[in-house]
Coordinates of C-alpha atoms in Angstrom, one line a residue:
Chain A
M53 CA -24.5 -127.2 -10.3
I54 CA -25.2 -127.8 -6.6
I55 CA -22.6 -129.6 -4.5
K56 CA -24.4 -132.3 -2.7
T57 CA -23.5 -133.5 0.8
D58 CA -23.5 -137.1 2.0
N59 CA -26.4 -137.6 4.4
N60 CA -28.2 -140.9 4.7
K61 CA -31.0 -139.3 6.8
A62 CA -32.2 -138.1 3.4
W63 CA -33.8 -141.5 3.1
W64 CA -36.5 -140.4 5.4
L65 CA -37.5 -137.8 2.9
V66 CA -37.7 -140.3 0.1
L67 CA -39.3 -143.1 2.0
P68 CA -43.0 -142.0 1.3
V69 CA -42.3 -142.0 -2.4
F70 CA -40.5 -145.3 -2.2
L71 CA -43.4 -147.0 -0.3
L72 CA -46.1 -145.5 -2.5
V73 CA -44.5 -146.5 -5.8
A74 CA -43.4 -149.9 -4.4
F75 CA -47.0 -150.7 -3.6
S76 CA -48.1 -150.2 -7.1
A77 CA -44.9 -151.5 -8.8
I78 CA -43.3 -154.2 -6.8
I79 CA -46.3 -156.2 -5.7
P80 CA -47.8 -156.4 -9.2
L81 CA -44.4 -157.3 -10.6
M82 CA -44.0 -160.2 -8.2
T83 CA -47.5 -161.4 -9.0
V84 CA -46.7 -161.2 -12.7
V85 CA -43.6 -163.4 -12.2
N86 CA -45.7 -165.8 -10.3
Y87 CA -48.4 -166.0 -13.0
S88 CA -45.7 -166.5 -15.7
V89 CA -44.5 -169.8 -14.3
Q90 CA -47.9 -171.4 -13.6
D91 CA -50.9 -172.7 -15.4
I92 CA -53.7 -171.1 -13.4
F93 CA -57.3 -172.4 -13.6
D94 CA -58.6 -170.8 -10.5
Q95 CA -57.5 -169.9 -7.0
N96 CA -56.9 -173.5 -5.9
N97 CA -55.9 -175.1 -9.2
A98 CA -52.5 -173.8 -10.3
Y99 CA -49.7 -175.9 -11.7
F100 CA -46.1 -175.1 -11.9
V101 CA -45.0 -175.2 -15.6
G102 CA -41.5 -173.7 -15.4
A103 CA -40.5 -171.8 -18.5
D104 CA -43.2 -173.2 -20.8
W105 CA -45.1 -170.0 -21.2
Y106 CA -41.9 -168.2 -22.1
R107 CA -41.1 -170.8 -24.6
E108 CA -44.6 -170.5 -26.1
V109 CA -44.6 -166.7 -26.1
L110 CA -41.0 -166.3 -27.5
R111 CA -41.9 -168.6 -30.4
D112 CA -45.4 -167.2 -31.1
P113 CA -45.4 -165.6 -34.6
R114 CA -48.2 -163.3 -33.6
L115 CA -46.0 -161.7 -31.0
H116 CA -43.0 -161.5 -33.3
D117 CA -45.3 -159.6 -35.7
S118 CA -46.6 -157.3 -33.1
L119 CA -43.0 -156.6 -31.8
L120 CA -41.8 -155.9 -35.3
R121 CA -44.8 -153.6 -35.9
Q122 CA -44.1 -151.8 -32.6
F123 CA -40.5 -151.1 -33.5
I124 CA -41.4 -149.9 -37.0
Y125 CA -44.0 -147.7 -35.5
S126 CA -41.8 -146.3 -32.7
F127 CA -39.0 -145.5 -35.1
S128 CA -41.3 -144.0 -37.7
V129 CA -42.7 -141.8 -35.0
L130 CA -39.2 -140.6 -34.0
A131 CA -38.1 -140.2 -37.6
I132 CA -41.0 -137.8 -38.3
E133 CA -41.6 -136.1 -35.0
I134 CA -38.0 -135.2 -34.0
P135 CA -37.1 -133.2 -37.3
L136 CA -40.6 -131.7 -37.5
G137 CA -40.5 -130.7 -33.9
I138 CA -37.1 -129.0 -34.3
G139 CA -38.5 -127.2 -37.4
V140 CA -41.6 -126.0 -35.6
A141 CA -39.5 -124.8 -32.7
L142 CA -37.2 -122.8 -35.0
M143 CA -40.3 -121.2 -36.6
M144 CA -42.0 -120.1 -33.4
P145 CA -42.0 -116.4 -32.6
T146 CA -39.5 -115.8 -29.8
K147 CA -41.2 -113.2 -27.6
G148 CA -44.3 -111.3 -26.7
R149 CA -48.0 -112.2 -26.9
M150 CA -47.5 -114.2 -30.1
G151 CA -45.0 -116.4 -28.4
S152 CA -47.3 -117.2 -25.4
L153 CA -50.2 -117.8 -27.8
C154 CA -48.1 -120.2 -29.9
L155 CA -47.0 -122.1 -26.8
I156 CA -50.6 -122.5 -25.6
L157 CA -51.9 -123.5 -29.1
L158 CA -49.1 -126.0 -29.5
A159 CA -49.8 -127.6 -26.1
I160 CA -53.5 -128.2 -26.8
P161 CA -53.2 -131.6 -28.4
L162 CA -51.2 -132.8 -25.4
L163 CA -54.0 -132.0 -23.0
I164 CA -56.7 -134.0 -24.7
P165 CA -57.5 -137.4 -23.1
W166 CA -56.0 -140.1 -25.3
N167 CA -59.3 -141.8 -26.1
V168 CA -60.7 -138.4 -27.3
V169 CA -57.6 -138.1 -29.5
G170 CA -58.7 -141.4 -31.0
T171 CA -62.3 -140.2 -31.3
I172 CA -61.3 -136.9 -33.0
W173 CA -59.4 -138.8 -35.7
Q174 CA -61.9 -141.5 -36.0
I175 CA -64.5 -138.8 -36.9
F176 CA -62.1 -136.6 -38.9
G177 CA -60.9 -139.5 -41.1
R178 CA -64.3 -140.9 -42.0
A179 CA -65.4 -140.4 -45.6
D180 CA -69.0 -139.7 -44.7
I181 CA -68.8 -137.3 -41.8
G182 CA -65.2 -136.3 -41.5
L183 CA -63.5 -133.4 -43.2
F184 CA -60.2 -135.2 -43.8
G185 CA -61.6 -138.4 -45.2
W186 CA -64.3 -136.6 -47.2
T187 CA -61.7 -134.2 -48.8
L188 CA -59.4 -137.0 -49.7
N189 CA -62.2 -139.0 -51.4
A190 CA -63.4 -135.9 -53.1
L191 CA -59.9 -135.4 -54.5
G192 CA -60.2 -138.9 -55.9
V193 CA -58.0 -140.7 -53.4
D194 CA -59.6 -144.0 -52.4
Y195 CA -59.1 -143.5 -48.6
N196 CA -60.6 -145.7 -45.9
Y197 CA -58.7 -146.3 -42.7
A198 CA -61.0 -149.0 -41.6
S199 CA -60.4 -151.4 -44.5
N200 CA -57.1 -150.5 -46.0
T201 CA -53.9 -151.4 -44.1
G202 CA -51.8 -148.6 -45.6
D203 CA -54.5 -146.0 -44.9
A204 CA -54.9 -147.3 -41.3
W205 CA -51.1 -146.9 -40.8
A206 CA -51.0 -143.5 -42.3
T207 CA -53.9 -142.3 -40.1
V208 CA -52.4 -143.8 -36.9
L209 CA -49.0 -142.1 -37.7
L210 CA -50.6 -138.8 -38.7
M211 CA -52.6 -138.9 -35.4
D212 CA -49.4 -139.5 -33.4
V213 CA -47.7 -136.7 -35.2
W214 CA -50.6 -134.4 -34.5
H215 CA -50.8 -135.5 -30.9
W216 CA -47.1 -135.5 -29.9
T217 CA -44.9 -133.3 -32.2
S218 CA -45.8 -130.4 -30.0
L219 CA -44.0 -132.1 -27.1
V220 CA -40.7 -132.2 -29.1
A221 CA -41.3 -128.6 -30.4
L222 CA -41.9 -127.3 -26.8
L223 CA -38.8 -129.0 -25.6
C224 CA -36.7 -127.6 -28.4
Y225 CA -38.2 -124.2 -27.9
S226 CA -37.1 -124.1 -24.3
G227 CA -33.7 -125.3 -25.3
L228 CA -33.4 -122.6 -28.0
R229 CA -34.5 -119.9 -25.4
A230 CA -31.5 -120.9 -23.3
I231 CA -29.0 -119.8 -25.9
P232 CA -27.5 -116.3 -25.1
E233 CA -28.0 -113.6 -27.6
A234 CA -24.2 -113.0 -27.8
F235 CA -23.8 -116.3 -29.7
Y236 CA -26.0 -115.1 -32.5
Q237 CA -24.3 -111.7 -32.6
A238 CA -20.9 -113.4 -32.9
A239 CA -22.3 -115.6 -35.7
E240 CA -23.6 -112.4 -37.5
I241 CA -20.2 -110.8 -37.3
D242 CA -18.6 -113.9 -38.8
R243 CA -21.3 -113.9 -41.5
A244 CA -22.3 -117.4 -40.7
S245 CA -24.9 -119.0 -42.9
K246 CA -28.3 -120.0 -41.5
W247 CA -27.2 -123.6 -41.7
A248 CA -23.9 -122.9 -39.9
V249 CA -25.9 -121.1 -37.1
F250 CA -28.1 -124.2 -36.8
R251 CA -25.4 -126.7 -37.0
Y252 CA -22.8 -125.1 -34.7
I253 CA -24.8 -123.0 -32.3
Q254 CA -28.4 -124.3 -32.0
L255 CA -28.0 -128.0 -32.5
P256 CA -25.4 -128.5 -29.8
R257 CA -27.5 -126.6 -27.3
L258 CA -30.5 -128.8 -28.2
K259 CA -28.7 -132.0 -27.5
S260 CA -29.8 -132.5 -23.9
V261 CA -33.5 -131.6 -24.6
L262 CA -33.5 -133.8 -27.7
V263 CA -32.3 -136.8 -25.6
I264 CA -35.2 -136.3 -23.3
G265 CA -37.6 -135.8 -26.2
I266 CA -36.4 -139.0 -27.9
L267 CA -36.6 -140.9 -24.6
L268 CA -40.2 -139.7 -23.9
R269 CA -41.4 -140.2 -27.5
F270 CA -39.8 -143.6 -27.8
M271 CA -41.2 -144.8 -24.5
D272 CA -44.7 -143.4 -24.9
S273 CA -45.0 -144.6 -28.5
F274 CA -43.7 -148.0 -27.3
M275 CA -46.6 -148.3 -24.8
I276 CA -49.3 -146.7 -27.1
Y277 CA -52.7 -148.3 -26.5
T278 CA -55.7 -146.1 -26.3
E279 CA -55.4 -144.0 -29.5
P280 CA -55.2 -146.8 -32.1
F281 CA -57.6 -148.9 -30.0
V282 CA -60.3 -146.2 -30.4
L283 CA -59.3 -145.3 -34.0
T284 CA -58.9 -148.6 -35.7
G285 CA -59.4 -151.2 -32.9
G286 CA -56.1 -152.7 -34.0
G287 CA -57.4 -153.4 -37.5
P288 CA -57.8 -154.0 -40.3
G289 CA -56.9 -157.5 -39.3
N290 CA -54.1 -157.1 -36.9
S291 CA -52.2 -154.5 -38.9
T292 CA -52.3 -151.8 -36.3
T293 CA -52.2 -154.0 -33.2
F294 CA -49.2 -152.9 -31.2
L295 CA -47.6 -154.5 -28.1
S296 CA -49.8 -153.1 -25.4
Q297 CA -53.0 -154.0 -27.3
T298 CA -51.8 -157.5 -28.0
L299 CA -51.0 -157.9 -24.3
T300 CA -54.3 -156.5 -23.2
K301 CA -56.2 -158.7 -25.6
M302 CA -54.4 -161.8 -24.2
A303 CA -54.8 -160.8 -20.5
I304 CA -58.4 -159.5 -20.5
G305 CA -59.9 -160.7 -23.7
Q306 CA -58.8 -164.3 -23.6
F307 CA -57.8 -164.4 -19.9
D308 CA -54.6 -166.4 -20.7
L309 CA -52.9 -165.4 -17.5
G310 CA -49.7 -167.4 -17.9
P311 CA -48.7 -166.4 -21.5
A312 CA -49.9 -162.8 -20.8
A313 CA -47.7 -162.6 -17.7
A314 CA -44.6 -164.0 -19.6
F315 CA -45.2 -161.6 -22.3
S316 CA -45.6 -158.7 -19.8
L317 CA -42.2 -159.5 -18.4
I318 CA -40.5 -159.7 -21.8
Y319 CA -42.1 -156.3 -22.6
F320 CA -40.9 -155.0 -19.3
L321 CA -37.3 -156.2 -19.9
I322 CA -37.2 -154.4 -23.2
V323 CA -38.4 -151.2 -21.5
L324 CA -35.9 -151.6 -18.7
L325 CA -33.0 -151.9 -21.2
V326 CA -34.0 -148.9 -23.2
S327 CA -34.6 -146.8 -20.1
W328 CA -31.2 -147.7 -18.8
L329 CA -29.5 -146.8 -22.0
F330 CA -31.1 -143.4 -22.0
F331 CA -30.6 -142.8 -18.3
T332 CA -26.9 -143.6 -18.6
T333 CA -26.7 -141.2 -21.6
I334 CA -28.4 -138.4 -19.7
T335 CA -26.2 -138.8 -16.6
Y336 CA -23.1 -138.7 -18.7
M337 CA -24.3 -135.6 -20.5
D338 CA -25.0 -133.9 -17.1
K339 CA -21.6 -134.8 -15.9
A340 CA -19.9 -133.5 -19.1
K341 CA -21.6 -130.2 -18.4
Chain B
M212 CA -55.2 -161.8 1.4
I213 CA -52.1 -162.7 -0.6
S214 CA -53.4 -165.9 -2.1
W215 CA -54.2 -164.1 -5.3
M216 CA -50.5 -163.5 -5.8
A217 CA -50.2 -167.3 -6.4
W218 CA -46.8 -167.6 -4.8
T219 CA -44.7 -170.6 -5.9
L220 CA -41.4 -171.8 -4.3
P221 CA -39.1 -171.0 -7.2
V222 CA -40.4 -167.5 -7.6
A223 CA -40.2 -167.0 -3.8
I224 CA -36.6 -168.2 -3.9
F225 CA -35.8 -165.9 -6.8
F226 CA -37.1 -162.8 -5.1
S227 CA -35.6 -163.7 -1.8
T228 CA -32.2 -164.0 -3.5
I229 CA -32.6 -160.6 -5.1
G230 CA -33.6 -159.2 -1.8
I231 CA -30.7 -160.7 0.0
I232 CA -28.3 -159.5 -2.6
L233 CA -29.7 -156.0 -2.3
V234 CA -29.4 -156.1 1.5
C235 CA -25.8 -157.4 1.3
M236 CA -24.9 -154.7 -1.2
T237 CA -26.4 -152.0 1.1
V238 CA -24.5 -153.2 4.1
Y239 CA -21.3 -153.6 2.2
E240 CA -21.8 -150.1 0.8
L241 CA -22.3 -148.6 4.3
H242 CA -19.3 -150.5 5.6
S243 CA -17.0 -149.5 2.7
P244 CA -18.4 -147.0 0.3
C245 CA -17.5 -147.8 -3.3
V246 CA -15.8 -145.5 -5.8
E247 CA -16.7 -145.4 -9.4
R248 CA -14.2 -147.1 -11.6
K249 CA -13.6 -148.3 -15.1
G250 CA -13.3 -152.0 -15.9
F251 CA -13.8 -154.0 -19.1
L252 CA -17.2 -152.4 -19.6
P253 CA -17.2 -149.3 -21.8
I254 CA -18.3 -147.0 -19.1
A255 CA -17.2 -146.2 -15.5
T256 CA -19.5 -148.0 -13.1
T257 CA -20.2 -148.3 -9.4
R258 CA -20.9 -151.7 -7.7
G259 CA -24.6 -151.2 -8.0
D260 CA -24.4 -150.4 -11.7
R261 CA -22.4 -153.6 -12.3
L262 CA -25.0 -155.6 -10.4
F263 CA -27.7 -154.2 -12.5
I264 CA -25.8 -154.7 -15.7
G265 CA -25.0 -158.3 -14.7
L266 CA -28.6 -159.1 -13.8
L267 CA -30.2 -157.5 -16.9
A268 CA -27.7 -159.3 -19.2
S269 CA -28.5 -162.6 -17.4
A270 CA -32.2 -162.0 -17.9
Y271 CA -31.7 -161.5 -21.7
F272 CA -29.4 -164.5 -21.8
H273 CA -32.1 -166.6 -20.3
L274 CA -34.7 -165.3 -22.8
L275 CA -32.4 -166.1 -25.7
Y276 CA -31.7 -169.6 -24.3
V277 CA -35.4 -170.3 -23.7
G278 CA -36.3 -169.0 -27.1
F279 CA -33.9 -171.2 -29.0
S280 CA -33.5 -174.4 -27.0
D281 CA -35.6 -176.8 -24.9
M282 CA -32.8 -178.0 -22.7
T283 CA -32.5 -177.6 -18.9
L284 CA -32.5 -174.1 -17.4
W285 CA -29.7 -175.0 -14.9
L286 CA -27.1 -174.4 -17.6
P287 CA -27.9 -170.7 -18.3
L288 CA -28.4 -170.2 -14.6
G289 CA -24.9 -171.5 -13.8
L290 CA -23.4 -169.4 -16.6
S291 CA -25.2 -166.4 -15.4
A292 CA -23.9 -166.8 -11.9
V293 CA -20.3 -167.0 -13.3
W294 CA -21.0 -163.9 -15.6
L295 CA -22.4 -162.0 -12.6
A296 CA -19.3 -162.7 -10.6
I297 CA -17.0 -161.6 -13.5
V298 CA -18.9 -158.4 -14.0
L299 CA -18.9 -157.5 -10.3
R300 CA -15.2 -158.2 -10.0
W301 CA -13.7 -156.9 -13.2
G302 CA -16.5 -155.0 -15.0
Chain C
M50 CA -37.3 -110.2 -43.9
N51 CA -38.2 -112.8 -46.4
M52 CA -37.1 -115.4 -43.8
T53 CA -39.3 -114.2 -41.1
K54 CA -42.3 -114.2 -43.4
R55 CA -41.6 -117.8 -44.3
K56 CA -41.4 -118.6 -40.7
I57 CA -44.8 -117.0 -40.0
V58 CA -46.4 -118.9 -42.8
G59 CA -44.9 -122.2 -41.6
I60 CA -46.0 -121.9 -38.0
T61 CA -49.4 -120.7 -39.1
L62 CA -49.8 -123.8 -41.3
Y63 CA -48.7 -126.1 -38.5
I64 CA -51.1 -124.5 -36.0
L65 CA -53.9 -124.9 -38.5
F66 CA -53.0 -128.5 -38.9
L67 CA -53.4 -128.8 -35.1
L68 CA -56.6 -126.9 -34.8
V69 CA -58.7 -128.1 -37.8
P70 CA -59.4 -131.6 -36.3
I71 CA -60.4 -130.0 -33.0
Y72 CA -62.6 -127.5 -34.9
W73 CA -64.3 -130.4 -36.6
L74 CA -65.1 -131.9 -33.2
V75 CA -66.5 -128.6 -31.9
N76 CA -68.4 -128.1 -35.1
M77 CA -70.0 -131.5 -34.8
S78 CA -71.0 -131.0 -31.2
F79 CA -73.3 -128.1 -32.2
K80 CA -75.0 -130.1 -34.9
T81 CA -78.0 -132.4 -34.8
N82 CA -77.4 -136.0 -35.7
E83 CA -79.5 -135.5 -38.9
E84 CA -77.2 -132.7 -40.0
I85 CA -74.0 -134.7 -39.1
L86 CA -75.1 -137.7 -41.1
G87 CA -77.0 -135.8 -43.8
S88 CA -74.4 -133.7 -45.5
L89 CA -70.9 -132.3 -44.9
S90 CA -71.1 -128.7 -43.8
L91 CA -68.2 -126.6 -42.6
W92 CA -70.2 -125.0 -39.9
P93 CA -73.5 -125.9 -38.2
S94 CA -76.5 -124.5 -40.1
N95 CA -78.7 -124.6 -37.0
V96 CA -76.7 -124.3 -33.8
T97 CA -78.1 -126.6 -31.2
F98 CA -77.1 -127.0 -27.6
D99 CA -79.1 -130.3 -27.2
N100 CA -75.9 -132.4 -27.2
Y101 CA -74.5 -130.5 -24.3
M102 CA -77.9 -130.6 -22.5
V103 CA -77.9 -134.4 -22.7
I104 CA -74.6 -134.5 -20.9
F105 CA -75.5 -131.9 -18.2
T106 CA -78.8 -133.5 -17.4
D107 CA -78.0 -137.3 -17.6
A108 CA -76.4 -138.5 -14.4
T109 CA -74.5 -141.3 -16.1
W110 CA -72.8 -138.7 -18.3
Y111 CA -72.0 -135.9 -15.9
S112 CA -71.0 -138.2 -13.0
G113 CA -68.2 -139.4 -15.3
Y114 CA -66.7 -135.8 -15.2
I115 CA -67.2 -135.6 -11.5
N116 CA -65.4 -138.9 -11.0
S117 CA -62.5 -138.0 -13.2
I118 CA -62.1 -134.6 -11.5
L119 CA -62.2 -136.2 -8.1
Y120 CA -59.5 -138.8 -8.7
V121 CA -57.4 -136.4 -10.7
S122 CA -57.4 -133.9 -7.8
M123 CA -56.6 -136.6 -5.2
N124 CA -53.8 -137.7 -7.4
V125 CA -52.3 -134.2 -7.7
V126 CA -52.5 -133.7 -3.9
I127 CA -50.9 -137.0 -3.1
T128 CA -48.2 -136.6 -5.8
L129 CA -47.2 -133.2 -4.5
L130 CA -47.2 -134.2 -0.9
V131 CA -44.8 -137.1 -1.3
A132 CA -42.7 -135.8 -4.2
L133 CA -41.7 -132.5 -2.7
P134 CA -39.6 -133.9 0.2
A135 CA -38.2 -136.6 -2.0
A136 CA -37.2 -134.1 -4.7
Y137 CA -35.5 -132.0 -2.0
A138 CA -33.5 -135.0 -0.8
F139 CA -32.4 -135.8 -4.4
S140 CA -31.4 -132.2 -5.1
R141 CA -29.5 -131.6 -1.9
Y142 CA -28.0 -134.8 -0.6
R143 CA -26.0 -137.9 -1.7
F144 CA -27.2 -141.0 0.0
T145 CA -26.8 -144.7 -0.3
G146 CA -28.5 -146.0 -3.5
D147 CA -29.7 -142.5 -4.6
K148 CA -28.8 -143.0 -8.3
H149 CA -30.4 -146.4 -8.4
L150 CA -33.5 -145.3 -6.6
F151 CA -33.8 -142.4 -9.1
F152 CA -33.4 -144.8 -12.0
W153 CA -36.0 -147.2 -10.6
L154 CA -38.5 -144.3 -10.3
L155 CA -37.8 -143.4 -13.9
T156 CA -38.5 -147.0 -15.1
N157 CA -41.9 -146.8 -13.5
R158 CA -42.7 -143.7 -15.6
M159 CA -41.5 -145.6 -18.7
A160 CA -43.2 -148.9 -18.0
P161 CA -46.4 -149.5 -20.0
P162 CA -49.4 -149.7 -17.8
A163 CA -50.5 -152.8 -19.7
V164 CA -47.6 -154.7 -18.1
F165 CA -49.0 -154.1 -14.6
L166 CA -52.6 -154.3 -15.6
L167 CA -53.0 -158.0 -14.9
P168 CA -52.6 -158.0 -11.1
F169 CA -53.8 -154.4 -10.5
F170 CA -57.4 -155.5 -10.3
Q171 CA -56.6 -158.2 -7.8
L172 CA -54.3 -155.9 -5.8
Y173 CA -56.8 -153.2 -5.3
S174 CA -59.7 -155.6 -4.8
S175 CA -57.7 -157.4 -2.0
V176 CA -57.2 -154.1 -0.1
G177 CA -60.9 -153.3 -0.6
L178 CA -60.3 -150.3 -2.8
F179 CA -61.7 -151.5 -6.1
D180 CA -64.1 -149.0 -7.8
T181 CA -63.1 -146.1 -5.5
H182 CA -61.6 -142.8 -6.6
I183 CA -58.6 -143.2 -4.3
A184 CA -57.7 -146.5 -6.1
V185 CA -57.3 -144.7 -9.4
A186 CA -55.5 -141.8 -7.7
L187 CA -53.0 -144.2 -6.2
A188 CA -52.5 -146.2 -9.4
H189 CA -51.8 -143.0 -11.3
C190 CA -49.1 -142.2 -8.7
L191 CA -47.1 -145.0 -10.3
F192 CA -46.2 -142.8 -13.2
N193 CA -47.0 -139.3 -11.8
V194 CA -44.8 -139.5 -8.7
P195 CA -41.6 -140.3 -10.6
L196 CA -42.4 -137.6 -13.1
A197 CA -43.0 -135.1 -10.3
V198 CA -39.8 -136.0 -8.6
W199 CA -37.9 -135.5 -11.8
I200 CA -39.4 -132.1 -12.6
L201 CA -39.2 -130.8 -9.0
E202 CA -35.6 -131.9 -8.7
G203 CA -34.8 -129.9 -11.8
F204 CA -36.4 -126.7 -10.4
M205 CA -34.9 -127.2 -6.9
S206 CA -31.4 -127.6 -8.3
G207 CA -31.8 -124.0 -9.5
V208 CA -32.1 -122.7 -5.9
P209 CA -28.7 -122.1 -4.5
R210 CA -27.7 -124.1 -1.4
E211 CA -26.6 -120.9 0.5
I212 CA -30.3 -120.2 1.1
D213 CA -30.8 -123.4 3.0
E214 CA -27.6 -122.8 5.1
T215 CA -28.5 -119.2 5.9
A216 CA -31.9 -120.3 7.1
Y217 CA -30.5 -123.0 9.3
I218 CA -28.0 -120.5 10.8
D219 CA -30.9 -118.2 11.5
G220 CA -32.5 -120.9 13.6
Y221 CA -35.1 -122.3 11.3
S222 CA -36.1 -125.9 11.8
F223 CA -36.2 -128.0 8.6
P224 CA -40.0 -128.2 8.3
R225 CA -40.4 -124.5 8.9
F226 CA -37.7 -123.6 6.5
F227 CA -39.1 -125.9 3.9
V228 CA -42.7 -124.6 4.1
R229 CA -42.0 -120.9 4.8
I230 CA -38.9 -120.2 2.7
F231 CA -38.2 -123.0 0.2
L232 CA -41.6 -123.8 -1.2
P233 CA -42.4 -120.1 -2.1
M234 CA -39.1 -120.0 -4.0
I235 CA -40.1 -122.8 -6.3
R236 CA -43.7 -121.8 -6.7
S237 CA -43.6 -122.0 -10.5
G238 CA -42.0 -125.4 -10.3
I239 CA -44.8 -126.6 -8.1
G240 CA -47.4 -125.1 -10.4
V241 CA -45.9 -126.9 -13.4
T242 CA -45.6 -130.2 -11.5
A243 CA -49.3 -129.9 -10.4
F244 CA -50.2 -129.2 -14.0
F245 CA -48.3 -132.3 -15.3
A246 CA -49.8 -134.5 -12.6
F247 CA -53.2 -133.2 -13.6
M248 CA -52.6 -133.7 -17.2
F249 CA -51.3 -137.3 -17.2
S250 CA -53.9 -138.4 -14.8
W251 CA -56.6 -136.7 -16.9
V252 CA -55.6 -138.2 -20.2
E253 CA -55.0 -141.8 -19.0
L254 CA -57.7 -144.4 -19.7
L255 CA -56.4 -148.0 -19.4
L256 CA -55.8 -148.1 -15.6
A257 CA -58.7 -145.9 -14.8
R258 CA -61.0 -148.2 -16.7
T259 CA -59.6 -151.3 -15.2
L260 CA -59.9 -150.2 -11.6
T261 CA -63.5 -148.9 -11.8
S262 CA -66.9 -150.3 -12.6
V263 CA -69.7 -148.1 -11.5
D264 CA -69.1 -145.7 -8.7
A265 CA -65.8 -144.2 -9.9
K266 CA -66.1 -144.7 -13.6
P267 CA -64.2 -141.9 -15.5
I268 CA -65.6 -140.0 -18.3
A269 CA -63.1 -141.5 -20.8
A270 CA -64.5 -145.0 -20.1
I271 CA -68.1 -143.8 -20.4
M272 CA -67.2 -142.4 -23.8
T273 CA -65.6 -145.6 -25.1
R274 CA -68.8 -147.4 -24.2
T275 CA -70.8 -145.2 -26.5
V276 CA -68.5 -145.8 -29.4
G277 CA -69.4 -149.0 -31.3
A278 CA -72.9 -149.3 -29.8
T279 CA -75.6 -149.5 -32.5
G280 CA -76.3 -146.1 -33.8
V281 CA -73.5 -144.0 -32.3
D282 CA -74.8 -140.7 -31.1
W283 CA -72.1 -138.6 -32.8
G284 CA -73.4 -135.3 -31.6
V285 CA -73.3 -136.3 -27.9
L286 CA -69.9 -138.0 -28.4
A287 CA -68.4 -134.9 -29.9
A288 CA -69.9 -132.7 -27.1
A289 CA -68.4 -135.1 -24.5
G290 CA -65.1 -134.8 -26.2
V291 CA -65.1 -131.1 -26.3
L292 CA -65.9 -131.0 -22.6
T293 CA -62.9 -133.1 -21.8
I294 CA -60.6 -130.6 -23.6
L295 CA -61.8 -127.6 -21.5
P296 CA -60.2 -128.3 -18.1
G297 CA -56.8 -128.7 -19.7
L298 CA -57.2 -125.3 -21.5
L299 CA -58.2 -123.7 -18.3
V300 CA -55.1 -124.8 -16.3
I301 CA -52.5 -124.4 -19.0
W302 CA -53.0 -120.6 -19.0
F303 CA -51.6 -120.4 -15.5
V304 CA -48.4 -122.2 -16.3
R305 CA -47.9 -121.1 -19.9
N306 CA -44.4 -119.5 -19.2
H307 CA -43.0 -122.6 -17.5
V308 CA -44.7 -125.4 -19.5
A309 CA -41.7 -125.9 -21.7
K310 CA -39.3 -126.3 -18.8
G311 CA -41.7 -128.8 -17.3
F312 CA -41.8 -130.8 -20.5
A313 CA -38.1 -131.0 -20.3
L314 CA -38.5 -132.6 -16.9
G315 CA -37.0 -129.4 -15.3
R316 CA -33.8 -130.0 -17.2
V317 CA -33.2 -127.0 -19.4

């Protein structure tokens, strides 16, 4: 750990970052707050409405539904991807060419543009031209992600697992590599079981990468937009319409600036709270080291 | 140039207040640097942390209030100010 | 021994699960539309390059790739230029508000682009940047710069402070020390950061689509246009998809040994 020195001149080094991010973050944020308290018809016709939009949005059942769906989705994603990711990391070969090859193969889904991920699964899941949909139907499963809610959910989840489990696996892999060989040797002398090795040697060392993995997966699944948009278009009905898509529909589709802005801010506050919880956890874990 | 931002007085006051608080906190910090300490909150905090916690909690309180009642917003605003003072002093 | 065998089977199955959908896309891109819609075949019976030829000869298609590559490269350059000094400051000094600034940067990485989408169009129009590559590059800095600062800070913290101090004693000025001595020491960190900036800018669609209309339209947006139009041209769509995967494959080779550390935001 590096001992840092006090030096306020360091601000000059951070200033470009501050200005650059502030331009794209603070000005839009201020504008959204402005929109959220007014009824805007055009440039010259805007009326102050106070908290009305917030009232409307907070009591809108459509938004409750999409918030609930979002949480169910994000927690399902975590529940599947974190254990699976740990498992994959434990199975990966540790050294040599095979190790590098595995790393690269695992990383492939992460490098594909999100709309192409949607397209891949849109094609792959179709019963007429996709291998996955065709196989399921050939096996006698009545599968159609475009008309059946359950199938749509399963496909969106499967797509996310396909797309992002590698991230968790790569994180855990790098965490496992950081464990000194001596630990394993000691465990062997003690005749520790596989489970004991995992529980008392590997898992504690994975804690810090897992926190980052959970943070990234929670946040990124919380803002998911492109993949389900391409795959199901939010359907059937609204069954796979998550928060970002509800918001985008409101803002761009129906051009309801006021409610969309109020909704944006509520969404942002949730993200702020969760980020803060994780950030505090990470700082405390760094300190404990 | 900035007409598209659709500024209104209450929002302008809101952001100015936040801005002034931040400036004051910075000056105060430069004048007498703060030490991390433990108050009634479950974690050790600095002044800046307490300000953030106070503001974020106030925002959520306002949302709850707006979600469940139609009464005036001055009430939660006042309560939030008191809460912010308590957190900054004893949090 | 039995255990290792089971591991190999497990990892192979998982990698198959990852590769089969991609194989299916590649497979389709070499088929004619008649074959795609006609019957399901595991490999193309007549390999055709027509789908790729459409993309390479039609300006509306290939300009999408050029646009994407242009704004992605601009984004990588800007991100590195501003993030390097900032990460150095965070890794070496304590200054007023440093923790809070760091947290604020992090929230921008976590905030959904949809939240800021509403005024982005007006913001960039008002400064006359709408439908330019630089607008998309700047907008992507919103999440790439914080990420870059995080990753670089992690790598820089691994370089002992004594190196800085020795250099200063030897009479190096800060800029000379930073460029001549410090940057070469964190080469791999810079490579990984550039890779991540590239990747997240390359895969993003929502902001890029909102900030462009004609001149800077990214390939991803052109592809979504094709989907849903009457009689989707599946072959061309698949070919376009395959071509978007290639740049990522090319760059990951160079950073393969450090990718995992980068994914951990430099914190392993």
